[in-house]
Coordinates of N, CA and C in Angstrom, one line a residue:
X1 N -15.9 4.0 6.0 CA -17.0 4.7 6.6 C -17.3 6.0 5.9
X2 N -16.2 6.8 5.7 CA -16.4 8.1 5.1 C -17.0 7.9 3.7
X3 N -16.5 6.9 2.9 CA -17.0 6.7 1.6 C -18.4 6.3 1.6
X4 N -18.8 5.4 2.6 CA -20.2 5.0 2.7 C -21.1 6.2 3.0
X5 N -20.6 7.1 3.7 CA -21.5 8.3 4.1 C -21.8 9.1 2.9
X6 N -21.0 9.1 1.9 CA -21.3 9.9 0.7 C -21.9 9.0 -0.4
X7 N -22.3 7.8 -0.1 CA -23.0 6.9 -1.0 C -22.2 5.9 -1.8
X8 N -20.9 5.9 -1.5 CA -20.1 4.9 -2.2 C -20.2 3.5 -1.6
X9 N -20.1 2.5 -2.4 CA -20.3 1.1 -2.0 C -19.0 0.4 -2.1
X10 N -18.3 0.1 -1.0 CA -17.0 -0.6 -1.1 C -17.2 -2.1 -1.6
X11 N -16.4 -2.6 -2.5 CA -16.5 -4.0 -2.9 C -15.1 -4.6 -2.8
X12 N -15.1 -5.7 -2.0 CA -13.8 -6.4 -1.8 C -13.7 -7.5 -2.8
X13 N -12.6 -7.5 -3.6 CA -12.3 -8.5 -4.6 C -11.4 -9.6 -4.1
X14 N -11.5 -10.8 -4.7 CA -10.7 -11.9 -4.3 C -9.2 -11.6 -4.6
X15 N -8.3 -12.3 -3.9 CA -6.9 -12.2 -4.1 C -6.3 -13.5 -4.7
X16 N -5.1 -13.4 -5.1 CA -4.4 -14.6 -5.6 C -4.0 -15.5 -4.4
X17 N -3.5 -16.7 -4.6 CA -3.1 -17.6 -3.5 C -1.9 -17.0 -2.7
X18 N -1.2 -16.1 -3.3 CA -0.1 -15.4 -2.6 C -0.5 -14.0 -2.1
X19 N -1.8 -13.8 -2.0 CA -2.4 -12.6 -1.4 C -2.1 -11.3 -2.2
X20 N -1.8 -11.4 -3.4 CA -1.6 -10.3 -4.3 C -3.0 -9.9 -4.9
X21 N -3.2 -8.7 -5.4 CA -4.5 -8.4 -6.0 C -4.6 -9.2 -7.3
X22 N -5.9 -9.7 -7.5 CA -6.1 -10.5 -8.7 C -6.5 -9.6 -9.9
X23 N -5.7 -9.5 -10.9 CA -6.0 -8.7 -12.1 C -7.2 -9.2 -12.8
X24 N -7.3 -10.5 -12.8 CA -8.5 -11.1 -13.5 C -9.8 -10.7 -12.8
X25 N -9.8 -10.8 -11.5 CA -11.0 -10.4 -10.7 C -11.3 -8.9 -10.9
X26 N -10.3 -8.1 -11.1 CA -10.5 -6.7 -11.3 C -11.1 -6.5 -12.7
X27 N -10.6 -7.2 -13.7 CA -11.1 -7.1 -15.0 C -12.6 -7.5 -15.0
X28 N -12.9 -8.6 -14.3 CA -14.3 -9.1 -14.3 C -15.2 -8.0 -13.6
X29 N -14.7 -7.4 -12.6 CA -15.5 -6.3 -11.9 C -15.8 -5.2 -12.8
X30 N -14.8 -4.7 -13.6 CA -15.0 -3.7 -14.5 C -15.9 -4.1 -15.6
X31 N -15.8 -5.3 -16.1 CA -16.7 -5.9 -17.1 C -18.2 -5.8 -16.6
X32 N -18.4 -6.3 -15.4 CA -19.7 -6.3 -14.8 C -20.3 -4.8 -14.7
X33 N -19.4 -3.9 -14.3 CA -19.8 -2.5 -14.2 C -20.2 -1.9 -15.5
X34 N -19.5 -2.3 -16.6 CA -19.8 -1.7 -17.9 C -21.0 -2.4 -18.5
X35 N -21.4 -3.5 -17.9 CA -22.6 -4.2 -18.5 C -23.9 -3.8 -17.7
X36 N -23.9 -2.7 -17.0 CA -25.1 -2.3 -16.4 C -25.0 -2.2 -14.9
X37 N -23.9 -2.7 -14.3 CA -23.7 -2.6 -12.9 C -23.3 -1.2 -12.4
X38 N -23.1 -1.1 -11.1 CA -22.7 0.2 -10.6 C -21.3 0.5 -11.1
X39 N -21.1 1.8 -11.5 CA -19.8 2.2 -12.0 C -18.7 2.1 -10.9
X40 N -17.5 1.6 -11.3 CA -16.4 1.6 -10.4 C -15.6 2.9 -10.6
X41 N -15.6 3.7 -9.6 CA -15.0 5.0 -9.8 C -13.5 5.1 -9.2
X42 N -13.2 4.1 -8.4 CA -11.8 4.1 -7.8 C -11.5 2.7 -7.3
X43 N -10.2 2.4 -7.4 CA -9.6 1.1 -7.0 C -8.6 1.4 -6.0
X44 N -8.6 0.7 -4.8 CA -7.6 0.9 -3.8 C -6.8 -0.4 -3.6
X45 N -5.5 -0.3 -3.5 CA -4.6 -1.4 -3.2 C -3.7 -1.0 -2.1
X46 N -3.2 -1.9 -1.3 CA -2.2 -1.6 -0.2 C -0.9 -2.3 -0.6
X47 N 0.2 -1.6 -0.6 CA 1.5 -2.1 -1.1 C 2.6 -1.6 -0.3
X48 N 3.2 -2.5 0.5 CA 2.9 -3.9 0.7 C 1.7 -4.1 1.6
X49 N 1.1 -5.3 1.5 CA -0.2 -5.5 2.2 C 0.0 -5.7 3.7
X50 N -1.0 -5.4 4.4 CA -1.1 -5.6 5.9 C -2.3 -6.4 6.2
X51 N -2.2 -7.6 6.8 CA -1.0 -8.1 7.5 C -0.2 -9.1 6.8
X52 N -0.5 -9.4 5.5 CA 0.2 -10.4 4.8 C 1.7 -10.1 4.4
X53 N 2.0 -8.8 4.3 CA 3.3 -8.4 3.8 C 3.6 -8.5 2.4
X54 N 2.5 -8.9 1.6 CA 2.8 -9.2 0.2 C 3.1 -7.9 -0.6
X55 N 4.2 -7.9 -1.3 CA 4.6 -6.8 -2.1 C 4.0 -7.0 -3.5
X56 N 3.3 -6.0 -4.0 CA 2.8 -6.1 -5.4 C 3.9 -6.0 -6.4
X57 N 4.2 -7.0 -7.2 CA 5.2 -6.8 -8.2 C 4.9 -5.7 -9.2
X58 N 6.0 -5.0 -9.6 CA 5.8 -3.8 -10.4 C 5.0 -4.0 -11.7
X59 N 5.2 -5.1 -12.4 CA 4.4 -5.4 -13.6 C 2.9 -5.5 -13.3
X60 N 2.5 -6.1 -12.2 CA 1.1 -6.2 -11.8 C 0.6 -4.8 -11.4
X61 N 1.4 -4.1 -10.6 CA 0.9 -2.7 -10.3 C 0.7 -1.9 -11.5
X62 N 1.6 -2.0 -12.4 CA 1.5 -1.2 -13.7 C 0.2 -1.6 -14.5
X63 N 0.0 -3.0 -14.5 CA -1.2 -3.5 -15.2 C -2.5 -3.0 -14.5
X64 N -2.5 -2.9 -13.2 CA -3.7 -2.4 -12.5 C -3.9 -0.9 -12.8
X65 N -2.8 -0.2 -12.8 CA -2.8 1.3 -13.2 C -3.4 1.4 -14.6
X66 N -2.9 0.7 -15.6 CA -3.3 0.8 -16.9 C -4.8 0.4 -17.1
X67 N -5.2 -0.6 -16.4 CA -6.6 -1.0 -16.5 C -7.5 0.1 -15.9
X68 N -7.1 0.6 -14.8 CA -7.9 1.7 -14.2 C -8.0 2.9 -15.2
X69 N -6.9 3.2 -15.8 CA -6.9 4.4 -16.7 C -7.9 4.1 -17.9
X70 N -7.8 2.9 -18.4 CA -8.6 2.5 -19.6 C -10.1 2.5 -19.2
X71 N -10.4 2.3 -17.9 CA -11.8 2.2 -17.5 C -12.3 3.6 -16.8
X72 N -11.4 4.6 -16.8 CA -11.8 5.9 -16.3 C -12.0 5.9 -14.8
X73 N -11.1 5.1 -14.1 CA -11.2 5.0 -12.6 C -9.9 5.5 -12.0
X74 N -10.0 6.0 -10.8 CA -8.8 6.4 -10.0 C -8.2 5.1 -9.4
X75 N -6.9 5.2 -9.3 CA -6.2 4.2 -8.5 C -5.6 4.8 -7.3
X76 N -5.9 4.3 -6.1 CA -5.4 4.9 -4.9 C -4.5 3.8 -4.3
X77 N -3.2 4.1 -4.1 CA -2.3 3.1 -3.6 C -1.8 3.5 -2.2
X78 N -2.0 2.7 -1.2 CA -1.6 2.9 0.2 C -0.2 2.4 0.4
X79 N 0.8 3.3 0.5 CA 2.2 2.9 0.7 C 2.7 3.0 2.1
X80 N 1.8 2.8 3.1 CA 2.1 3.0 4.5 C 3.4 2.2 4.9
X81 N 3.5 1.0 4.4 CA 4.6 0.1 4.8 C 5.7 0.1 3.7
X82 N 5.8 1.1 3.0 CA 6.8 1.1 1.9 C 8.2 0.8 2.2
X83 N 8.7 1.2 3.4 CA 10.1 0.9 3.8 C 10.3 -0.5 4.4
X84 N 9.2 -1.2 4.7 CA 9.4 -2.6 5.2 C 9.5 -3.5 4.0
X85 N 10.6 -3.3 3.3 CA 10.9 -3.9 2.0 C 12.3 -4.4 2.1
X86 N 12.5 -5.7 2.3 CA 13.8 -6.3 2.5 C 14.5 -6.7 1.3
X87 N 13.8 -6.6 0.1 CA 14.5 -7.0 -1.1 C 14.5 -5.9 -2.2
X88 N 14.1 -4.7 -1.8 CA 14.2 -3.6 -2.7 C 13.2 -3.7 -3.8
X89 N 12.0 -4.3 -3.6 CA 11.0 -4.5 -4.6 C 9.9 -3.4 -4.7
X90 N 9.8 -2.6 -3.6 CA 8.7 -1.6 -3.6 C 8.9 -0.5 -4.6
X91 N 7.8 -0.3 -5.4 CA 7.8 0.8 -6.4 C 6.5 1.5 -6.3
X92 N 6.5 2.7 -6.8 CA 5.3 3.5 -6.9 C 5.0 3.7 -8.4
X93 N 3.7 3.8 -8.7 CA 3.4 4.1 -10.1 C 2.7 5.5 -10.1
X94 N 2.8 6.2 -11.3 CA 2.2 7.5 -11.4 C 1.2 7.5 -12.6
X95 N 0.4 8.6 -12.6 CA -0.5 8.8 -13.7 C -1.5 9.9 -13.3
X96 N -2.2 10.4 -14.3 CA -3.2 11.5 -14.0 C -4.4 11.0 -13.2
X97 N -4.5 9.7 -13.0 CA -5.6 9.1 -12.2 C -5.1 8.4 -11.0
X98 N -3.8 8.6 -10.6 CA -3.2 7.8 -9.5 C -2.9 8.7 -8.3
X99 N -3.4 8.2 -7.2 CA -3.1 8.9 -5.9 C -2.3 8.0 -5.0
X100 N -1.1 8.4 -4.6 CA -0.3 7.6 -3.7 C -0.4 8.1 -2.2
X101 N -0.6 7.3 -1.3 CA -0.8 7.7 0.1 C 0.5 7.2 0.9
X102 N 1.0 8.1 1.8 CA 2.2 7.8 2.6 C 1.9 8.2 4.0
X103 N 2.6 7.5 4.9 CA 2.4 7.7 6.3 C 3.7 7.7 7.1
X104 N 3.7 8.5 8.2 CA 4.9 8.4 9.1 C 4.7 7.5 10.3
X105 N 3.5 6.9 10.3 CA 3.2 6.1 11.5 C 4.0 4.9 11.7
X106 N 4.4 4.1 10.7 CA 5.1 2.9 10.8 C 6.6 3.0 10.8
X107 N 7.1 3.5 9.6 CA 8.6 3.5 9.4 C 9.3 4.5 10.4
X108 N 8.6 5.6 10.8 CA 9.2 6.6 11.7 C 8.6 6.5 13.1
X109 N 7.8 5.4 13.4 CA 7.3 5.2 14.7 C 6.4 6.3 15.2
X110 N 5.6 6.9 14.3 CA 4.8 8.0 14.7 C 3.3 7.6 14.8
X111 N 3.0 6.4 15.4 CA 1.7 6.0 15.5 C 0.9 7.0 16.4
X112 N -0.3 7.4 15.9 CA -1.2 8.3 16.7 C -0.9 9.7 16.4
X113 N 0.2 10.0 15.7 CA 0.5 11.4 15.4 C -0.3 12.0 14.3
X114 N -1.0 11.2 13.6 CA -2.0 11.7 12.5 C -1.3 12.5 11.5
X115 N -0.2 12.0 10.9 CA 0.5 12.8 9.9 C 1.0 11.9 8.8
X116 N 0.7 12.3 7.6 CA 1.1 11.6 6.4 C 1.0 12.6 5.2
X117 N 1.1 12.1 4.0 CA 1.1 13.0 2.8 C 0.6 12.2 1.6
X118 N 0.2 12.9 0.6 CA -0.3 12.4 -0.7 C 0.6 12.8 -1.8
X119 N 0.7 12.0 -2.8 CA 1.3 12.4 -4.1 C 0.1 12.2 -5.1
X120 N -0.3 13.3 -5.7 CA -1.5 13.3 -6.5 C -1.4 14.2 -7.7
X121 N -2.2 14.0 -8.8 CA -2.2 14.9 -9.9 C -2.7 16.3 -9.4
X122 N -2.0 17.4 -10.0 CA -2.3 18.7 -9.5 C -3.7 19.2 -9.6
X123 N -4.4 18.7 -10.6 CA -5.8 19.1 -10.8 C -6.7 18.7 -9.7
X124 N -6.3 17.8 -8.9 CA -7.1 17.3 -7.8 C -7.0 18.2 -6.5
X125 N -6.1 19.1 -6.5 CA -5.8 19.9 -5.3 C -7.1 20.6 -4.8
X126 N -7.8 21.3 -5.6 CA -9.0 22.1 -5.1 C -10.0 21.1 -4.4
X127 N -10.2 20.0 -4.9 CA -11.2 19.0 -4.3 C -10.6 18.4 -3.1
X128 N -9.3 18.1 -3.1 CA -8.7 17.6 -1.9 C -8.7 18.6 -0.7
X129 N -8.5 19.8 -1.0 CA -8.6 20.9 0.0 C -10.0 21.0 0.6
X130 N -11.0 20.8 -0.3 CA -12.4 20.8 0.2 C -12.6 19.7 1.2
X131 N -12.1 18.5 0.9 CA -12.3 17.4 1.8 C -11.5 17.6 3.1
X132 N -10.3 18.1 3.0 CA -9.5 18.4 4.2 C -10.2 19.3 5.1
X133 N -10.9 20.3 4.6 CA -11.6 21.3 5.4 C -12.7 20.6 6.3
X134 N -13.2 19.5 5.9 CA -14.3 18.8 6.6 C -13.8 17.8 7.6
X135 N -12.5 17.5 7.6 CA -11.9 16.5 8.5 C -11.4 17.2 9.8
X136 N -12.0 16.8 10.9 CA -11.7 17.4 12.2 C -10.5 16.8 12.9
X137 N -10.0 15.6 12.4 CA -8.8 15.1 13.0 C -7.6 15.5 12.1
X138 N -6.8 16.5 12.5 CA -5.7 17.0 11.7 C -4.4 16.9 12.5
X139 N -3.3 16.9 11.8 CA -2.0 16.8 12.5 C -1.7 18.1 13.3
X140 N -1.2 18.0 14.4 CA -0.8 19.2 15.2 C 0.5 19.8 14.6
X141 N 0.8 21.0 15.0 CA 2.0 21.7 14.6 C 3.3 20.8 14.9
X142 N 3.2 20.2 16.1 CA 4.4 19.3 16.5 C 4.5 18.2 15.5
X143 N 3.4 17.5 15.2 CA 3.4 16.4 14.2 C 3.9 16.8 12.9
X144 N 3.5 18.0 12.4 CA 4.0 18.5 11.1 C 5.5 18.8 11.1
X145 N 6.0 19.4 12.2 CA 7.4 19.6 12.4 C 8.2 18.3 12.4
X146 N 7.7 17.3 13.1 CA 8.3 16.0 13.1 C 8.4 15.4 11.7
X147 N 7.3 15.5 11.0 CA 7.2 14.9 9.6 C 8.3 15.6 8.7
X148 N 8.4 16.9 8.8 CA 9.3 17.6 8.0 C 10.8 17.2 8.3
X149 N 11.0 17.0 9.6 CA 12.3 16.6 10.0 C 12.7 15.2 9.5
X150 N 11.6 14.3 9.5 CA 11.8 13.0 8.9 C 12.2 13.0 7.5
X151 N 11.6 13.9 6.7 CA 11.8 14.0 5.3 C 13.2 14.7 5.0
X152 N 13.4 15.8 5.7 CA 14.6 16.6 5.4 C 15.9 16.1 6.0
X153 N 15.8 15.6 7.3 CA 17.0 15.2 8.0 C 17.3 13.7 8.1
X154 N 16.2 13.0 8.5 CA 16.4 11.5 8.6 C 16.3 10.8 7.3
X155 N 15.2 10.8 6.7 CA 15.0 10.2 5.4 C 15.0 8.7 5.4
X156 N 15.0 8.2 4.2 CA 15.0 6.7 4.0 C 16.2 6.1 4.6
X157 N 17.4 6.6 4.4 CA 18.6 5.9 5.0 C 18.5 5.7 6.5
X158 N 17.9 6.6 7.2 CA 17.7 6.4 8.7 C 16.8 5.2 8.9
X159 N 15.7 5.1 8.1 CA 14.8 4.0 8.3 C 15.5 2.6 7.9
X160 N 16.2 2.6 6.8 CA 16.8 1.4 6.3 C 17.9 0.9 7.3
X161 N 18.6 1.8 8.0 CA 19.6 1.4 9.0 C 18.9 0.6 10.1
X162 N 17.8 1.1 10.5 CA 17.1 0.4 11.6 C 16.3 -0.9 11.1
X163 N 15.9 -0.8 9.9 CA 15.2 -2.0 9.3 C 16.2 -3.2 9.2
X164 N 17.5 -2.8 9.0 CA 18.5 -3.9 8.8 C 18.6 -4.8 10.1
X165 N 18.3 -4.2 11.2 CA 18.4 -4.9 12.5 C 17.3 -5.9 12.6
X166 N 16.2 -5.8 11.8 CA 15.1 -6.7 11.8 C 15.3 -7.9 10.8
X167 N 16.3 -7.8 10.0 CA 16.5 -8.8 8.9 C 16.7 -10.2 9.5
X168 N 17.6 -10.4 10.5 CA 17.8 -11.7 11.0 C 16.6 -12.2 11.8
X169 N 16.0 -11.4 12.7 CA 14.8 -11.9 13.4 C 13.7 -12.3 12.5
X170 N 13.6 -11.6 11.4 CA 12.6 -11.9 10.4 C 12.9 -13.3 9.7
X171 N 14.2 -13.5 9.4 CA 14.5 -14.8 8.8 C 14.2 -16.0 9.8
X172 N 14.6 -15.8 11.1 CA 14.3 -16.8 12.1 C 12.8 -17.1 12.2
X173 N 12.0 -16.1 12.2 CA 10.6 -16.3 12.3 C 10.0 -17.0 11.1
X174 N 10.4 -16.6 9.9 CA 10.0 -17.2 8.7 C 10.3 -18.6 8.6
X175 N 11.6 -19.0 9.0 CA 12.0 -20.3 8.9 C 11.2 -21.2 9.9
X176 N 11.0 -20.6 11.1 CA 10.2 -21.4 12.1 C 8.8 -21.6 11.7
X177 N 8.2 -20.6 11.1 CA 6.8 -20.8 10.7 C 6.7 -21.7 9.5
X178 N 7.7 -21.7 8.6 CA 7.7 -22.6 7.5 C 7.7 -24.0 8.0
X179 N 8.6 -24.3 9.0 CA 8.8 -25.6 9.5 C 7.5 -26.1 10.3
X180 N 6.9 -25.2 11.0 CA 5.8 -25.5 11.9 C 4.5 -25.7 11.1
X181 N 4.3 -24.9 10.1 CA 3.0 -24.8 9.5 C 2.9 -25.5 8.1
X182 N 4.1 -25.8 7.5 CA 4.0 -26.6 6.3 C 3.3 -27.9 6.5
X183 N 2.5 -28.4 5.5 CA 2.2 -27.8 4.2 C 1.0 -26.9 4.2
X184 N 0.6 -26.4 5.3 CA -0.7 -25.6 5.4 C -0.4 -24.1 5.1
X185 N 0.8 -23.7 4.7 CA 1.1 -22.3 4.4 C 1.6 -22.1 3.0
X186 N 1.5 -20.9 2.6 CA 2.2 -20.5 1.4 C 3.6 -20.3 1.8
X187 N 4.5 -21.1 1.2 CA 5.9 -21.2 1.7 C 6.7 -19.9 1.5
X188 N 7.8 -19.8 2.2 CA 8.7 -18.7 2.1 C 9.1 -18.5 0.6
X189 N 9.5 -19.6 -0.1 CA 9.9 -19.4 -1.5 C 8.8 -18.9 -2.4
X190 N 7.6 -19.5 -2.1 CA 6.4 -19.0 -3.0 C 6.1 -17.6 -2.7
X191 N 6.2 -17.2 -1.4 CA 6.0 -15.8 -1.1 C 7.1 -14.9 -1.7
X192 N 8.3 -15.4 -1.7 CA 9.4 -14.6 -2.2 C 9.2 -14.3 -3.6
X193 N 8.7 -15.2 -4.4 CA 8.5 -15.0 -5.8 C 7.5 -13.9 -6.0
X194 N 6.6 -13.7 -5.1 CA 5.6 -12.7 -5.3 C 6.0 -11.4 -4.5
X195 N 7.2 -11.4 -3.9 CA 7.6 -10.2 -3.2 C 7.1 -10.1 -1.8
X196 N 6.7 -11.2 -1.2 CA 6.1 -11.2 0.2 C 7.2 -11.0 1.2
X197 N 6.7 -10.4 2.3 CA 7.6 -10.2 3.5 C 7.4 -11.1 4.6
X198 N 6.3 -11.8 4.7 CA 6.0 -12.7 5.8 C 5.4 -14.0 5.3
X199 N 5.4 -15.0 6.2 CA 4.8 -16.3 5.9 C 3.4 -16.2 6.4
X200 N 2.4 -16.5 5.5 CA 1.0 -16.4 5.9 C 0.3 -17.7 5.5
X201 N -0.8 -18.0 6.2 CA -1.6 -19.2 5.9 C -2.0 -19.2 4.4
X202 N -1.8 -20.3 3.8 CA -2.1 -20.4 2.4 C -3.6 -20.6 2.1
X203 N -4.0 -20.5 0.9 CA -5.4 -20.7 0.5 C -5.7 -22.1 0.0
X204 N -4.6 -22.9 0.0 CA -4.8 -24.3 -0.4 C -3.5 -25.0 -0.4
X205 N -3.5 -26.3 -0.2 CA -2.2 -27.1 -0.2 C -1.8 -27.4 -1.6

């Protein structure tokens, strides 16, 4: 909504059968843009995805980053579910055109506390501060103190310790869904190859 208010036009691109971003679709979108269409100024991906749980493989994420750089577009990566990674596959990419978003809402159970942070190229700071000045929903002092405690005191080990307790329930649910929905689903093994966290309805048998 905020982007639309400033004249930006969101475009949703197709995904692969395993719910990962389609590099080919992104290439085609950039090609159409350079052929007279509206310029693509930024690309956004969610890693891992919600609700599919698909983890973007690092080679694909790097390819998206490189393509955006070549086309002069920003890449914005939403890492809200970064710690919900049972196989150690989540990675971040960097670059002068890359902005990484992080949140305390999910891993630290701070839903509604309105607190998160960005990792961004330093030259963007003045413009980001201008945007922040216009946002009326901001984290309270309590939320900020909580976030600092999460980073300084609890950290990733605290999250992973609690995430471990979800591993067996996750396996049971995945196995049950595989058995109940096959062959109408993208199977656990197919999802695993793409870094997926959950079993989701497939796009074709």
